[in-house]
Backbone as a chain_set.jsonl record, in Angstrom:
{"seq": "MDKNQSASFPHHTLSLLGVEKEHVRKNVPAYQLQLKEKDNSLRIISVVIESMKHWSQYTNKVPLLFEVMGILDSAVTPGQYGAKTFLLRDGKESMSCVFYEIDRELPRLIRGRVHRCMGNYDTKQKLFRCVSVRPATVLEQQTFQDFVKIADAEMSEYVKKSNEV", "coords": {"N": [[25.649, 61.809, -8.007], [27.1, 61.117, -11.018], [28.127, 58.493, -13.36], [30.5, 59.357, -14.594], [31.596, 61.216, -12.901], [33.954, 61.935, -10.315], [34.695, 60.779, -7.062], [35.993, 62.582, -4.429], [38.424, 62.52, -1.934], [39.179, 64.379, 0.886], [42.334, 65.878, 1.97], [43.646, 64.728, 4.978], [44.785, 64.385, 8.361], [45.794, 61.682, 10.359], [46.12, 60.568, 13.587], [47.835, 58.045, 15.113], [48.783, 56.24, 17.734], [50.562, 58.305, 18.326], [51.89, 58.698, 15.942], [52.005, 60.515, 12.99], [50.127, 60.387, 10.045], [49.823, 61.034, 6.696], [47.118, 61.252, 4.52], [46.507, 60.837, 1.137], [44.979, 62.701, -1.512], [42.53, 61.117, -3.438], [41.324, 60.297, -6.621], [38.695, 58.657, -7.701], [36.573, 56.94, -9.909], [33.077, 57.306, -9.418], [31.295, 55.162, -9.897], [32.899, 52.948, -9.486], [33.431, 53.125, -6.774], [30.862, 52.751, -5.733], [30.321, 50.107, -6.533], [32.448, 48.787, -5.326], [31.917, 49.199, -2.614], [29.672, 47.583, -2.187], [30.71, 45.192, -2.931], [32.161, 43.615, -1.023], [30.308, 43.012, 0.909], [28.106, 40.848, 2.655], [25.477, 39.219, 1.036], [22.193, 38.488, 1.539], [19.96, 36.529, 0.046], [16.715, 35.867, -1.175], [15.557, 32.999, -2.701], [14.338, 30.714, -5.23], [14.826, 27.192, -5.676], [15.924, 26.652, -8.239], [16.939, 29.211, -9.101], [18.785, 29.606, -7.049], [20.72, 27.682, -7.591], [21.682, 28.767, -9.94], [22.63, 31.41, -9.12], [24.568, 30.685, -7.31], [26.95, 30.317, -8.641], [28.265, 32.688, -8.514], [29.381, 33.022, -6.045], [32.09, 33.131, -5.625], [32.718, 35.711, -6.235], [31.119, 37.41, -4.73], [30.027, 37.341, -1.363], [27.427, 35.162, -0.527], [24.379, 34.331, 1.045], [21.809, 32.123, 1.11], [18.236, 32.211, 1.17], [15.803, 29.878, 1.244], [12.64, 28.534, 0.505], [10.688, 25.701, 0.935], [9.0, 22.538, 0.512], [9.225, 19.988, 2.862], [10.385, 16.983, 1.795], [11.069, 14.426, 2.496], [12.023, 11.993, 4.985], [13.774, 13.086, 7.92], [17.052, 12.288, 8.249], [19.635, 10.889, 10.317], [23.168, 11.574, 10.252], [26.787, 11.424, 9.944], [28.804, 13.113, 12.398], [26.875, 14.688, 13.724], [25.119, 15.413, 11.717], [22.09, 16.125, 10.012], [20.081, 15.05, 7.485], [17.996, 15.83, 4.651], [15.396, 16.152, 2.128], [14.389, 18.907, 0.19], [11.753, 20.468, -1.528], [10.556, 22.587, -4.101], [8.017, 23.084, -5.964], [8.795, 21.794, -9.067], [11.523, 21.423, -8.718], [14.052, 19.984, -6.609], [16.242, 19.482, -3.758], [19.068, 18.195, -1.99], [19.635, 18.525, 1.459], [21.602, 19.504, 4.288], [21.976, 19.75, 7.791], [23.983, 20.62, 10.434], [24.083, 19.666, 13.72], [25.524, 21.448, 15.693], [25.72, 23.695, 17.501], [23.123, 23.864, 18.204], [20.008, 22.06, 18.209], [18.267, 20.559, 15.45], [15.085, 21.77, 14.732], [11.866, 20.161, 15.151], [10.778, 18.882, 12.157], [8.156, 18.738, 9.803], [7.042, 16.49, 7.478], [5.878, 17.354, 4.234], [5.136, 19.923, 4.898], [5.789, 23.492, 4.619], [9.017, 24.828, 4.817], [11.536, 27.092, 5.995], [14.736, 27.663, 4.969], [18.082, 28.631, 5.557], [21.237, 29.141, 4.128], [24.196, 27.862, 2.422], [25.0, 26.86, -0.905], [26.574, 24.003, -2.023], [28.13, 23.541, -4.871], [29.66, 21.517, -5.991], [29.112, 19.155, -4.563], [26.445, 19.221, -4.807], [24.696, 20.047, -2.718], [22.814, 21.535, -0.163], [23.894, 23.416, 2.421], [22.694, 23.965, 5.418], [22.296, 26.648, 7.731], [20.319, 27.5, 9.252], [17.103, 26.295, 9.955], [13.633, 26.16, 9.871], [10.052, 25.933, 10.43], [8.075, 27.666, 7.994], [6.35, 30.738, 8.306], [2.92, 31.731, 7.658], [2.734, 34.344, 6.66], [5.381, 34.742, 5.743], [5.417, 32.882, 3.656], [3.529, 34.024, 1.975], [4.744, 36.404, 1.139], [7.114, 35.652, 0.023], [7.617, 35.148, -2.791], [7.644, 37.744, -3.845], [9.994, 38.738, -2.656], [11.833, 37.044, -3.885], [11.693, 37.88, -6.565], [12.701, 40.5, -6.319], [15.287, 39.978, -5.35], [16.349, 38.519, -7.526], [16.336, 40.526, -9.495], [18.11, 42.406, -8.33], [20.478, 40.874, -8.156], [20.906, 40.352, -10.876], [21.423, 42.94, -11.776], [23.734, 43.475, -10.298], [25.533, 41.571, -11.41], [25.587, 42.498, -14.039], [26.734, 45.091, -13.673], [29.197, 44.362, -12.532], [30.382, 43.058, -14.63], [30.844, 45.142, -16.363], [32.951, 46.565, -15.336]], "CA": [[26.912, 61.704, -8.669], [26.924, 60.181, -12.129], [29.184, 57.53, -13.644], [31.715, 59.997, -15.023], [32.118, 62.063, -11.849], [34.865, 61.282, -9.395], [34.551, 61.104, -5.65], [37.261, 63.091, -3.978], [38.591, 62.436, -0.487], [40.035, 65.498, 1.305], [43.543, 65.587, 2.734], [43.459, 64.835, 6.428], [45.847, 63.755, 9.122], [45.308, 60.721, 11.327], [47.115, 60.303, 14.617], [47.687, 56.701, 15.645], [49.886, 55.998, 18.661], [51.494, 59.407, 18.25], [52.515, 58.783, 14.617], [51.167, 61.239, 12.038], [50.108, 59.748, 8.729], [49.11, 61.876, 5.747], [46.354, 60.525, 3.51], [46.58, 61.54, -0.135], [43.712, 62.849, -2.256], [42.346, 60.084, -4.454], [40.212, 60.494, -7.556], [38.211, 57.346, -8.12], [35.227, 57.053, -10.487], [32.012, 57.006, -8.454], [30.693, 53.845, -10.101], [33.778, 51.955, -8.88], [33.21, 53.198, -5.343], [29.569, 52.138, -5.435], [30.453, 48.656, -6.703], [33.394, 48.282, -4.339], [31.245, 49.191, -1.315], [28.79, 46.442, -2.12], [31.442, 43.999, -3.328], [32.585, 42.78, 0.091], [29.264, 42.789, 1.9], [27.313, 39.631, 2.544], [24.132, 39.414, 0.491], [21.238, 37.442, 1.894], [18.97, 36.632, -1.014], [15.61, 34.899, -1.221], [15.624, 32.328, -3.994], [13.804, 29.384, -5.448], [15.957, 26.281, -5.835], [16.514, 26.848, -9.572], [17.769, 30.423, -9.139], [19.892, 29.414, -6.127], [21.764, 26.955, -8.317], [22.269, 29.73, -10.878], [23.366, 32.484, -8.445], [25.694, 30.148, -6.537], [28.178, 30.421, -9.431], [28.895, 33.997, -8.238], [29.849, 33.098, -4.657], [33.517, 33.473, -5.585], [32.827, 37.167, -6.428], [30.39, 38.109, -3.669], [29.522, 36.387, -0.385], [25.979, 35.0, -0.602], [23.66, 33.428, 1.939], [20.528, 31.925, 0.444], [17.023, 31.869, 1.899], [14.997, 29.02, 0.381], [11.445, 27.952, 1.097], [10.242, 24.532, 0.204], [8.272, 21.496, 1.233], [10.021, 18.852, 3.297], [9.967, 15.91, 0.894], [11.64, 13.162, 2.952], [12.268, 11.909, 6.431], [15.066, 13.645, 8.348], [17.878, 11.144, 8.626], [20.897, 11.258, 10.964], [24.407, 11.243, 9.555], [27.992, 11.583, 10.736], [29.18, 14.402, 12.989], [25.683, 15.462, 14.103], [24.409, 15.866, 10.517], [20.712, 15.712, 9.733], [19.872, 15.256, 6.065], [16.605, 15.794, 4.188], [15.136, 16.71, 0.809], [13.486, 20.053, 0.149], [11.212, 20.602, -2.875], [9.692, 23.752, -4.396], [7.481, 22.807, -7.305], [9.438, 20.671, -9.751], [12.921, 21.306, -8.282], [14.319, 19.522, -5.252], [17.656, 19.47, -3.433], [19.487, 17.569, -0.736], [20.039, 19.503, 2.468], [22.215, 18.993, 5.507], [22.078, 20.668, 8.914], [24.838, 20.052, 11.461], [23.664, 20.043, 15.075], [26.746, 21.807, 16.397], [25.408, 24.541, 18.662], [21.688, 23.742, 18.495], [19.36, 20.929, 17.558], [17.32, 20.841, 14.374], [13.722, 21.695, 15.257], [11.06, 19.103, 14.562], [10.29, 19.241, 10.839], [7.043, 17.885, 9.427], [7.003, 16.168, 6.045], [4.732, 17.93, 3.546], [4.949, 21.323, 5.293], [6.759, 24.45, 4.075], [10.074, 25.216, 5.766], [12.461, 28.157, 5.582], [16.129, 27.269, 5.186], [19.125, 29.608, 5.238], [22.514, 28.451, 4.015], [25.021, 27.977, 1.219], [24.894, 25.721, -1.806], [27.829, 23.403, -2.458], [27.87, 23.146, -6.255], [30.364, 20.267, -6.317], [28.395, 18.033, -3.959], [25.013, 19.456, -5.034], [24.175, 19.926, -1.368], [22.529, 22.808, 0.502], [24.355, 23.359, 3.804], [21.816, 24.875, 6.18], [22.711, 27.221, 9.006], [19.075, 27.709, 9.974], [15.946, 25.622, 9.378], [12.44, 26.233, 10.713], [8.811, 26.031, 9.648], [7.807, 29.003, 7.462], [5.063, 31.297, 8.711], [2.012, 32.017, 6.556], [3.149, 35.64, 6.094], [6.61, 34.531, 4.965], [5.056, 32.182, 2.434], [2.791, 34.956, 1.106], [5.617, 37.472, 0.635], [8.38, 35.084, -0.465], [7.799, 35.334, -4.246], [8.039, 39.143, -4.059], [11.405, 38.851, -2.289], [12.603, 36.327, -4.915], [11.762, 38.771, -7.744], [13.59, 41.605, -5.97], [16.656, 39.425, -5.284], [16.777, 38.214, -8.89], [16.617, 41.793, -10.161], [19.332, 42.976, -7.748], [21.638, 40.07, -8.555], [21.116, 40.591, -12.302], [22.054, 44.253, -11.868], [25.097, 43.329, -9.777], [26.334, 40.858, -12.399], [25.743, 43.415, -15.174], [27.711, 46.119, -13.295], [30.524, 43.787, -12.315], [30.924, 42.718, -15.957], [31.227, 46.395, -17.016], [34.17, 47.105, -14.722]], "C": [[26.767, 60.705, -9.815], [28.19, 59.369, -12.368], [30.524, 58.196, -13.947], [32.342, 60.929, -13.959], [33.054, 61.262, -10.964], [34.539, 61.708, -7.976], [35.922, 61.502, -5.157], [37.309, 63.004, -2.457], [39.547, 63.544, -0.066], [41.288, 65.001, 2.021], [43.176, 65.671, 4.202], [44.577, 64.074, 7.115], [45.227, 62.86, 10.18], [46.418, 60.467, 12.331], [46.853, 58.928, 15.204], [48.941, 56.394, 16.454], [50.991, 57.051, 18.507], [52.189, 59.557, 16.895], [51.545, 59.458, 13.666], [51.267, 60.54, 10.678], [49.232, 60.589, 7.806], [48.402, 60.997, 4.716], [46.242, 61.399, 2.267], [45.213, 61.59, -0.785], [43.678, 61.798, -3.349], [41.159, 60.448, -5.332], [39.85, 59.129, -8.116], [36.821, 57.54, -8.725], [34.174, 56.572, -9.497], [31.435, 55.625, -8.639], [31.574, 52.742, -9.493], [33.628, 51.956, -7.359], [31.912, 52.502, -4.96], [29.675, 50.613, -5.509], [31.351, 48.08, -5.623], [32.752, 48.224, -2.946], [30.417, 47.93, -1.148], [29.534, 45.13, -2.316], [31.753, 43.074, -2.163], [31.481, 42.462, 1.086], [28.5, 41.509, 1.603], [25.929, 39.979, 2.011], [23.296, 38.213, 0.894], [20.117, 37.568, 0.891], [17.952, 35.502, -0.935], [15.571, 34.31, -2.623], [14.754, 31.071, -4.016], [15.016, 28.487, -5.758], [16.666, 26.491, -7.169], [17.42, 28.076, -9.627], [18.939, 30.344, -8.152], [21.043, 28.7, -6.817], [22.452, 27.878, -9.327], [23.15, 30.75, -10.159], [24.568, 31.957, -7.668], [27.005, 30.167, -7.32], [28.928, 31.724, -9.152], [29.423, 34.106, -6.815], [31.335, 33.354, -4.545], [33.74, 34.976, -5.756], [32.189, 37.957, -5.29], [29.867, 37.076, -2.665], [27.985, 36.347, -0.396], [25.502, 34.02, 0.456], [22.255, 33.331, 1.362], [19.411, 31.619, 1.441], [16.136, 31.119, 0.909], [13.789, 28.553, 1.162], [11.018, 26.782, 0.264], [9.542, 23.556, 1.133], [9.249, 20.385, 1.605], [9.508, 17.63, 2.57], [10.552, 14.546, 1.266], [11.65, 13.139, 4.469], [13.602, 12.593, 6.718], [15.888, 12.48, 8.858], [19.188, 11.612, 9.27], [22.09, 10.815, 10.149], [25.585, 11.422, 10.498], [28.125, 12.996, 11.275], [27.962, 15.288, 13.313], [24.887, 15.98, 12.906], [22.986, 15.329, 10.478], [20.476, 16.034, 8.267], [18.401, 15.107, 5.696], [16.522, 16.37, 2.786], [14.143, 17.846, 0.935], [13.038, 20.226, -1.295], [10.41, 21.898, -2.964], [9.174, 23.578, -5.832], [8.174, 21.61, -7.9], [10.884, 20.449, -9.311], [13.012, 20.778, -6.857], [15.825, 19.527, -5.022], [17.877, 18.763, -2.113], [19.998, 18.653, 0.202], [20.697, 18.79, 3.64], [22.263, 20.124, 6.535], [22.918, 19.97, 9.975], [24.41, 20.567, 12.824], [24.909, 20.305, 15.921], [26.417, 22.579, 17.672], [23.92, 24.516, 19.02], [21.121, 22.564, 17.72], [18.457, 21.415, 16.426], [15.913, 20.766, 14.963], [12.95, 20.571, 14.568], [10.468, 19.58, 13.24], [9.208, 18.24, 10.432], [7.004, 17.736, 7.918], [5.732, 16.728, 5.421], [4.452, 19.382, 3.895], [6.07, 22.193, 4.711], [7.731, 24.869, 5.171], [10.961, 26.273, 5.135], [13.866, 27.73, 5.959], [17.069, 28.376, 4.745], [20.431, 28.818, 5.152], [23.233, 28.732, 2.727], [24.89, 26.705, 0.41], [26.264, 25.279, -2.254], [27.591, 22.849, -3.858], [28.544, 21.822, -6.623], [29.617, 19.051, -5.786], [26.896, 18.111, -4.183], [24.231, 19.288, -3.728], [23.982, 21.323, -0.774], [22.913, 22.641, 1.973], [23.617, 24.421, 4.617], [22.475, 25.383, 7.455], [21.493, 27.49, 9.88], [17.932, 27.013, 9.221], [14.8, 25.756, 10.375], [11.2, 26.246, 9.838], [8.586, 27.476, 9.201], [6.435, 29.467, 7.942], [4.212, 31.553, 7.464], [2.41, 33.332, 5.868], [4.413, 35.509, 5.257], [6.303, 33.854, 3.628], [4.353, 33.119, 1.449], [3.696, 35.992, 0.451], [6.866, 36.948, -0.055], [8.609, 35.351, -1.953], [8.197, 36.775, -4.587], [9.523, 39.337, -3.748], [12.297, 38.161, -3.325], [12.767, 37.214, -6.149], [12.74, 39.912, -7.507], [15.036, 41.124, -5.967], [17.184, 39.105, -6.665], [17.15, 39.486, -9.656], [17.915, 42.416, -9.644], [20.573, 42.198, -8.162], [21.933, 40.245, -10.046], [21.841, 41.923, -12.514], [23.505, 44.203, -11.373], [26.003, 42.669, -10.814], [26.603, 41.757, -13.609], [26.805, 44.462, -14.865], [29.109, 45.544, -13.11], [31.189, 43.373, -13.625], [31.373, 43.955, -16.72], [32.58, 46.884, -16.55], [35.385, 46.441, -15.245]], "O": [[26.353, 59.566, -9.596], [29.192, 59.535, -11.672], [31.573, 57.658, -13.595], [33.481, 61.37, -14.111], [32.946, 60.038, -10.883], [34.156, 62.851, -7.725], [36.909, 60.824, -5.443], [36.352, 63.37, -1.775], [40.641, 63.639, -0.622], [41.328, 63.907, 2.585], [42.47, 66.59, 4.618], [45.23, 63.223, 6.512], [44.247, 63.237, 10.824], [47.549, 60.178, 11.942], [45.772, 58.672, 15.734], [50.037, 56.302, 15.9], [52.181, 56.738, 18.55], [53.004, 60.465, 16.725], [50.396, 59.033, 13.54], [52.35, 60.159, 10.233], [48.058, 60.827, 8.089], [49.012, 60.111, 4.118], [45.913, 62.581, 2.363], [44.399, 60.678, -0.646], [44.646, 61.606, -4.085], [40.111, 60.859, -4.834], [40.595, 58.534, -8.895], [35.979, 58.219, -8.138], [34.357, 55.558, -8.824], [31.109, 54.961, -7.655], [31.061, 51.72, -9.038], [33.69, 50.901, -6.729], [31.864, 51.753, -3.984], [29.168, 49.913, -4.633], [31.064, 47.02, -5.066], [33.019, 47.295, -2.184], [30.453, 47.286, -0.1], [29.048, 44.072, -1.915], [31.621, 41.858, -2.299], [31.711, 41.701, 2.026], [28.284, 41.144, 0.447], [25.291, 40.921, 2.481], [23.654, 37.068, 0.621], [19.402, 38.569, 0.866], [18.288, 34.348, -0.667], [15.553, 35.041, -3.613], [14.476, 30.459, -2.986], [16.099, 28.985, -6.064], [17.897, 26.506, -7.215], [18.538, 28.001, -10.136], [19.981, 30.953, -8.392], [22.204, 29.072, -6.647], [23.66, 27.779, -9.542], [24.303, 30.94, -10.544], [25.499, 32.715, -7.395], [28.073, 30.044, -6.721], [30.099, 31.853, -9.512], [29.871, 35.179, -6.411], [31.81, 33.753, -3.482], [34.826, 35.473, -5.458], [32.659, 39.036, -4.93], [29.324, 36.047, -3.067], [27.332, 37.384, -0.286], [26.149, 33.007, 0.722], [21.592, 34.347, 1.152], [19.599, 30.883, 2.41], [15.765, 31.655, -0.135], [13.895, 28.216, 2.341], [10.987, 26.853, -0.965], [9.502, 23.727, 2.351], [10.006, 19.903, 0.762], [8.338, 17.269, 2.7], [10.538, 13.62, 0.455], [11.332, 14.124, 5.135], [14.463, 12.665, 5.841], [15.481, 11.772, 9.78], [19.783, 12.598, 8.835], [22.038, 9.808, 9.443], [25.406, 11.555, 11.709], [27.623, 13.952, 10.683], [28.034, 16.51, 13.181], [24.067, 16.886, 13.057], [22.731, 14.192, 10.877], [20.654, 17.178, 7.85], [17.658, 14.363, 6.335], [17.465, 17.002, 2.31], [13.176, 17.762, 1.692], [13.863, 20.141, -2.205], [9.684, 22.262, -2.039], [9.871, 23.91, -6.791], [8.155, 20.525, -7.319], [11.417, 19.36, -9.524], [12.171, 21.08, -6.011], [16.601, 19.571, -5.978], [17.007, 18.733, -1.242], [20.7, 19.576, -0.212], [20.394, 17.636, 3.943], [22.544, 21.278, 6.21], [22.603, 18.85, 10.375], [24.379, 21.776, 13.052], [25.293, 19.485, 16.755], [26.785, 22.172, 18.774], [23.513, 25.089, 20.031], [21.68, 22.132, 16.712], [17.954, 22.539, 16.45], [15.583, 19.787, 15.632], [13.358, 20.093, 13.509], [9.738, 20.571, 13.207], [9.333, 17.041, 10.685], [6.941, 18.719, 7.18], [4.645, 16.605, 5.986], [3.614, 20.016, 3.253], [7.143, 21.703, 4.361], [7.337, 25.214, 6.285], [11.115, 26.341, 3.915], [14.154, 27.466, 7.126], [16.879, 28.985, 3.691], [20.703, 27.948, 5.98], [22.938, 29.698, 2.023], [24.697, 25.617, 0.954], [27.034, 26.07, -2.799], [26.936, 21.82, -4.023], [28.044, 21.09, -7.478], [29.501, 18.037, -6.474], [26.154, 17.203, -3.809], [23.27, 18.525, -3.636], [24.862, 22.179, -0.867], [22.329, 21.823, 2.684], [23.893, 25.615, 4.506], [23.132, 24.625, 8.169], [21.613, 27.684, 11.09], [17.816, 27.133, 8.001], [14.967, 25.5, 11.567], [11.279, 26.535, 8.644], [8.876, 28.408, 9.951], [5.482, 28.689, 7.979], [4.731, 31.585, 6.349], [2.419, 33.416, 4.64], [4.509, 36.099, 4.181], [6.866, 34.218, 2.596], [4.555, 33.021, 0.239], [3.439, 36.412, -0.677], [7.606, 37.724, -0.658], [9.71, 35.748, -2.333], [8.988, 37.005, -5.502], [10.23, 40.021, -4.488], [13.395, 38.639, -3.612], [13.857, 37.292, -6.716], [13.522, 40.254, -8.393], [15.913, 41.788, -6.519], [18.346, 39.384, -6.961], [18.151, 39.52, -10.373], [18.728, 42.899, -10.431], [21.602, 42.792, -8.483], [23.099, 40.282, -10.438], [22.757, 42.018, -13.331], [24.391, 44.819, -11.966], [27.109, 43.145, -11.069], [27.713, 41.775, -14.139], [27.686, 44.708, -15.689], [30.096, 46.173, -13.491], [32.416, 43.341, -13.719], [32.195, 43.849, -17.63], [33.286, 47.555, -17.303], [36.496, 46.775, -14.835]]}, "num_chains": 1, "name": "protein.A"}
């Protein structure tokens, strides 16, 4: 179906608690359906720190969860409310991270080793709020850059399409 075609939904009747409800035929451009389908879904994207800071500006348009790999560049320090804070670095970029030990403890992290962190970036506090932290496997480290390129391309396409609508 190309951009100019419309997706058509057939008339059908739905029975809910004995009440009949007629659904009307809708003609909606296919490109709007495709964008709308993806619009509300959570996107988990692999990023380097620099691109995470860039893509985080779109979290008001699409829910994003970031996967970041980097080297633990500090000691893990305890904070208020079960918080554990640390610095993560990937090349020249670094960021402050926090993990709250609410339902599980932070695993033992080793300074100088590569770790995989999942979470959201707070642009106002310049803080990465981790929901998962663990040492990265060798295979994950080897394939990570490929995933970053794919995620960057997909997010660029998403932004381009959302600006067209």
